[in-house]
Structures are given as structure tokens and as C-alpha cells.
Tab-separated table of C-alpha atoms in Angstrom:
chain	number	residue	atom	x	y	z
A	1	MET	CA	-15.351	4.194	-1.245
A	2	SER	CA	-13.412	6.842	0.869
A	3	PHE	CA	-12.656	7.107	4.697
A	4	THR	CA	-10.074	8.788	6.887
A	5	VAL	CA	-7.404	7.006	8.813
A	6	THR	CA	-5.406	8.484	11.484
A	7	GLY	CA	-2.307	7.138	12.831
A	8	GLU	CA	0.161	4.497	11.732
A	9	GLU	CA	-1.269	1.619	13.767
A	10	ARG	CA	-4.862	2.432	12.129
A	11	MET	CA	-3.322	2.521	8.852
A	12	ARG	CA	-1.840	-1.052	9.560
A	13	GLU	CA	-5.175	-2.219	10.932
A	14	THR	CA	-6.841	-1.079	7.628
A	15	GLY	CA	-4.510	-3.248	5.740
A	16	ARG	CA	-5.044	-6.280	7.989
A	17	ARG	CA	-8.635	-5.872	7.610
A	18	LEU	CA	-8.157	-5.443	3.717
A	19	ALA	CA	-6.009	-8.910	3.790
A	20	ALA	CA	-9.327	-10.724	4.946
A	21	LEU	CA	-10.983	-9.618	1.748
A	22	LEU	CA	-8.012	-10.655	-0.631
A	23	ARG	CA	-7.367	-13.819	-2.352
A	24	ALA	CA	-4.677	-15.287	-4.877
A	25	GLY	CA	-4.705	-13.588	-8.069
A	26	ASP	CA	-5.515	-9.983	-6.550
A	27	LEU	CA	-3.878	-6.966	-7.764
A	28	VAL	CA	-3.729	-4.109	-5.448
A	29	LEU	CA	-2.596	-0.748	-6.819
A	30	LEU	CA	-1.435	1.672	-4.024
A	31	THR	CA	-1.174	5.415	-5.145
A	32	GLY	CA	-0.232	8.393	-2.977
A	33	PRO	CA	2.571	10.856	-2.498
A	34	LEU	CA	5.978	9.842	-0.690
A	35	GLY	CA	5.195	9.250	2.986
A	36	ALA	CA	1.333	8.725	2.529
A	37	GLY	CA	1.377	5.414	4.169
A	38	LYS	CA	1.449	2.840	1.085
A	39	THR	CA	4.222	0.671	2.676
A	40	THR	CA	2.332	1.045	6.180
A	41	LEU	CA	-0.907	-0.367	4.515
A	42	THR	CA	0.985	-3.160	2.882
A	43	ARG	CA	2.669	-4.224	6.148
A	44	GLY	CA	-0.807	-4.534	7.548
A	45	ILE	CA	-1.832	-6.590	4.442
A	46	GLY	CA	1.300	-8.918	5.027
A	47	GLU	CA	0.250	-9.249	8.823
A	48	GLY	CA	-3.245	-10.028	7.705
A	49	LEU	CA	-2.243	-12.621	5.242
A	50	GLY	CA	0.226	-14.290	7.531
A	51	VAL	CA	3.265	-14.058	5.320
A	52	ARG	CA	6.987	-14.502	6.313
A	53	GLY	CA	9.548	-11.732	6.553
A	54	ALA	CA	9.236	-7.990	7.425
A	55	VAL	CA	7.184	-5.853	4.763
A	56	THR	CA	9.525	-3.003	4.061
A	57	SER	CA	9.806	-0.569	1.225
A	58	PRO	CA	11.074	-2.430	-1.786
A	59	THR	CA	12.343	0.782	-3.325
A	60	PHE	CA	15.954	-0.544	-3.843
A	61	VAL	CA	15.045	-4.096	-4.889
A	62	ILE	CA	12.020	-3.345	-6.724
A	63	ALA	CA	9.983	-6.424	-5.610
A	64	ARG	CA	9.969	-8.926	-2.647
A	65	VAL	CA	8.151	-12.174	-2.289
A	66	HIS	CA	6.758	-12.886	1.212
A	67	PRO	CA	5.884	-16.559	1.404
A	68	PRO	CA	2.952	-17.630	3.478
A	69	LEU	CA	3.466	-19.132	6.956
A	70	GLY	CA	0.324	-21.141	6.536
A	71	ASP	CA	-2.274	-21.943	3.818
A	72	GLY	CA	-2.624	-18.482	2.361
A	73	PRO	CA	-1.376	-17.014	-0.734
A	74	PRO	CA	2.165	-15.364	-0.909
A	75	LEU	CA	2.301	-11.538	-0.902
A	76	VAL	CA	4.422	-9.977	-3.857
A	77	HIS	CA	5.317	-6.314	-2.892
A	78	VAL	CA	6.582	-4.245	-5.729
A	79	ASP	CA	7.763	-0.685	-5.941
A	80	ALA	CA	6.957	0.211	-9.579
A	81	TYR	CA	8.368	3.696	-9.444
A	82	ARG	CA	11.272	2.791	-11.702
A	83	LEU	CA	9.315	0.338	-13.807
A	84	GLY	CA	8.045	1.607	-17.227
A	85	GLY	CA	5.240	-0.836	-16.977
A	86	GLY	CA	3.709	-4.070	-18.308
A	87	ILE	CA	3.978	-7.709	-17.589
A	88	GLU	CA	7.061	-8.011	-19.222
A	89	GLU	CA	9.024	-6.131	-16.653
A	90	MET	CA	7.225	-7.943	-13.913
A	91	GLU	CA	8.150	-11.348	-15.285
A	92	ASP	CA	11.797	-9.924	-15.914
A	93	LEU	CA	11.921	-9.427	-11.911
A	94	ASP	CA	12.528	-13.320	-11.828
A	95	LEU	CA	9.942	-13.636	-9.085
A	96	ASP	CA	9.896	-17.242	-7.833
A	97	VAL	CA	6.107	-17.348	-7.600
A	98	ALA	CA	3.107	-17.191	-10.178
A	99	LEU	CA	1.372	-13.833	-9.940
A	100	SER	CA	-2.054	-15.687	-10.315
A	101	ASP	CA	-1.208	-17.553	-7.169
A	102	SER	CA	-0.260	-14.586	-5.073
A	103	VAL	CA	-1.525	-11.252	-3.725
A	104	VAL	CA	0.326	-8.564	-5.700
A	105	ALA	CA	0.655	-5.099	-3.906
A	106	VAL	CA	2.152	-2.519	-6.263
A	107	GLU	CA	3.224	0.843	-4.895
A	108	TRP	CA	3.282	3.451	-7.585
A	109	GLY	CA	1.636	1.111	-9.761
A	110	GLU	CA	-1.178	3.255	-11.278
A	111	GLY	CA	-0.313	3.795	-14.998
A	112	ARG	CA	2.277	1.283	-15.052
A	113	VAL	CA	0.983	-2.239	-14.262
A	114	GLU	CA	-2.648	-2.064	-14.972
A	115	GLU	CA	-2.441	-4.632	-17.778
A	116	LEU	CA	-1.315	-7.153	-15.239
A	117	SER	CA	-5.185	-7.629	-14.532
A	118	ASP	CA	-8.504	-6.707	-15.686
A	119	GLU	CA	-9.591	-6.861	-12.188
A	120	ARG	CA	-7.692	-4.941	-9.663
A	121	LEU	CA	-8.176	-2.739	-6.479
A	122	HIS	CA	-6.992	0.833	-6.522
A	123	VAL	CA	-6.060	2.278	-3.283
A	124	LEU	CA	-5.436	5.881	-3.213
A	125	ILE	CA	-3.928	7.497	0.060
A	126	ASP	CA	-4.045	11.140	0.260
A	127	ARG	CA	-2.053	13.065	2.973
A	128	GLY	CA	-3.385	16.550	3.504
A	129	ASN	CA	-5.794	18.341	1.160
A	130	GLY	CA	-8.409	18.724	3.861
A	131	ALA	CA	-8.034	15.400	5.439
A	132	GLU	CA	-8.977	15.638	9.153
A	133	GLY	CA	-5.985	16.346	11.276
A	134	ASP	CA	-4.122	18.314	8.838
A	135	ASP	CA	-3.783	22.098	9.338
A	136	ALA	CA	-3.939	24.803	6.633
A	137	ASP	CA	-0.104	25.437	6.632
A	138	GLY	CA	0.481	21.903	5.433
A	139	GLY	CA	2.043	20.814	8.875
A	140	ASP	CA	0.719	17.759	10.638
A	141	ALA	CA	-1.886	18.243	13.504
A	142	ALA	CA	0.273	16.069	15.389
A	143	GLY	CA	2.802	18.759	15.914
A	144	GLY	CA	3.986	19.494	12.540
A	145	ASP	CA	5.532	22.840	11.078
A	146	ALA	CA	4.808	24.598	7.950
A	147	GLU	CA	7.365	22.792	6.040
A	148	GLY	CA	5.811	19.246	6.949
A	149	ASN	CA	8.390	18.461	9.722
A	150	ASP	CA	6.801	16.550	12.516
A	151	ALA	CA	7.746	17.377	16.402
A	152	GLU	CA	10.427	14.472	16.087
A	153	GLY	CA	11.987	15.875	13.044
A	154	ASN	CA	10.777	13.504	10.588
A	155	ASP	CA	10.686	15.127	7.246
A	156	GLY	CA	7.549	16.003	5.350
A	157	ALA	CA	7.972	12.920	2.988
A	158	GLY	CA	7.414	10.759	6.039
A	159	ASN	CA	10.883	9.369	5.933
A	160	ASP	CA	12.235	8.223	9.157
A	161	ALA	CA	15.908	8.024	10.309
A	162	GLU	CA	16.337	4.826	8.319
A	163	GLY	CA	14.801	6.378	5.332
A	164	ASN	CA	11.714	3.979	5.484
A	165	ASP	CA	8.553	4.935	3.573
A	166	GLY	CA	5.366	4.956	5.275
A	167	ALA	CA	3.763	7.055	7.966
A	168	GLY	CA	6.985	7.842	9.626
A	169	ASP	CA	7.898	7.105	13.321
A	170	GLY	CA	5.728	9.761	14.814
A	171	GLU	CA	2.068	10.108	14.968
A	172	PRO	CA	1.035	10.927	11.379
A	173	GLY	CA	-2.007	13.176	10.516
A	174	ALA	CA	-5.046	11.907	8.824
A	175	ARG	CA	-5.013	10.058	5.693
A	176	ARG	CA	-7.807	9.993	3.260
A	177	VAL	CA	-8.121	6.414	1.855
A	178	THR	CA	-10.135	5.962	-1.197
A	179	LEU	CA	-10.813	2.317	-2.608
A	180	MET	CA	-12.083	1.425	-6.028
A	181	GLY	CA	-12.433	-2.131	-7.368
A	182	VAL	CA	-12.137	-2.715	-11.103
A	183	GLY	CA	-13.815	-5.640	-12.685
A	184	ALA	CA	-16.312	-8.277	-11.818
A	185	ARG	CA	-14.076	-9.531	-8.884
A	186	TRP	CA	-14.673	-6.682	-6.663
A	187	ARG	CA	-18.567	-6.426	-7.276
A	188	GLY	CA	-20.166	-7.351	-3.986
A	189	VAL	CA	-16.914	-7.122	-2.096
A	190	PRO	CA	-17.785	-5.254	1.234
A	191	LEU	CA	-15.204	-2.774	0.852
A	192	GLY	CA	-17.237	-0.295	2.808
A	193	ASP	CA	-16.653	-2.500	5.991
A	194	LEU	CA	-12.971	-1.154	6.163
A	195	ALA	CA	-14.316	2.360	7.222
A	196	ARG	CA	-15.754	1.024	10.383
């Protein structure tokens, strides 16, 4: 299932809508280049789950636990870029929640943490490569140049002045979001509703 998302707010809204389909024990693997919007989508998931704390890129701490404000599950947000992979490394992070009781969103997780669950949701976010809104020179249709810098000077990686990953502060170009559920958990889950 693939669809196009344009703008940071729309990416967050996609995350909020995805959160309505998630439950404790779900593993969500987010894949895409730097600046594609992985953290922005996860921020929306956190908002949709109603968790405490601002969801920001966990690059330097590797993992953050966001406890629920209500009855929902906590969100465990992991940046697996520097992890070799496997449940042993996840357990070594000393997370204060059981992974089976949480929604676990792992950026850069593909090829690193699949063994955490036989049932998982892969989310691929692609910026450019023919997605609507990106021009042939690699700049952003919202005012980017050939190097990918937008009109506000954000770099082509989407990093803002604070170095935050995500869609950047300026209006990002279109992103192609592809969702693929693996395992019985995802059979019949209306992922297609997210495209509306």
C-alpha cells in the first residue's frame, strides 16, 4: 500500500491516523533517507497514542520511552542506526517497559531488529525519486535548489537549525509512504484508510 504525503503536518496526521490502528506489542520499522520524515511520522504516532513528552529524534540517546497519559500503551522510540541488531541490544538499553506492552517505533530498523517480532509493520518513506512535488533537479518544489536546500536554507537532509531529523521547518516536498504488514497481525488491518 503506497500513497503520497505532502507537508510536515500531513505526515504528522498520517502518524496520528496510524496510531489508531496500533496496539501494545506492535513493532513499526521506519525506513527512509535522512530527512525523509521518520521522526515527524513518529511524532504523529505519539500524539495519536496520547503519550507524554515531545517525540524528538532519539539519535544521541538511541531510545526514549514515552509513557501514556491515559490507558493506551507507551511508545518506545528507537534510533537503530548505531545498533548492530537483535533483541539482546534492545534489552541492553535498559528500557523501563516490556516491549510486548508497548508500541515500538524503530527508525533505521530494517535489517537490524526484525527478530524482535514475526509480526511487524514496515513503513518506507521516500523523498524524491518521482514523488509528486519534487523536481527533476533534486530540489524541492516548495522552493528548493539543485542541492536540495529549501528556500529557508534547510539542508537537503531535512535538518533544521537544531539538527532535528524529520521534514525540516520549511514546507517539505512530497513523500511516498509505503506500508507493508508482515504476519497475521496485519491481515485485515485497514492500512488503505491512511491514504484518504
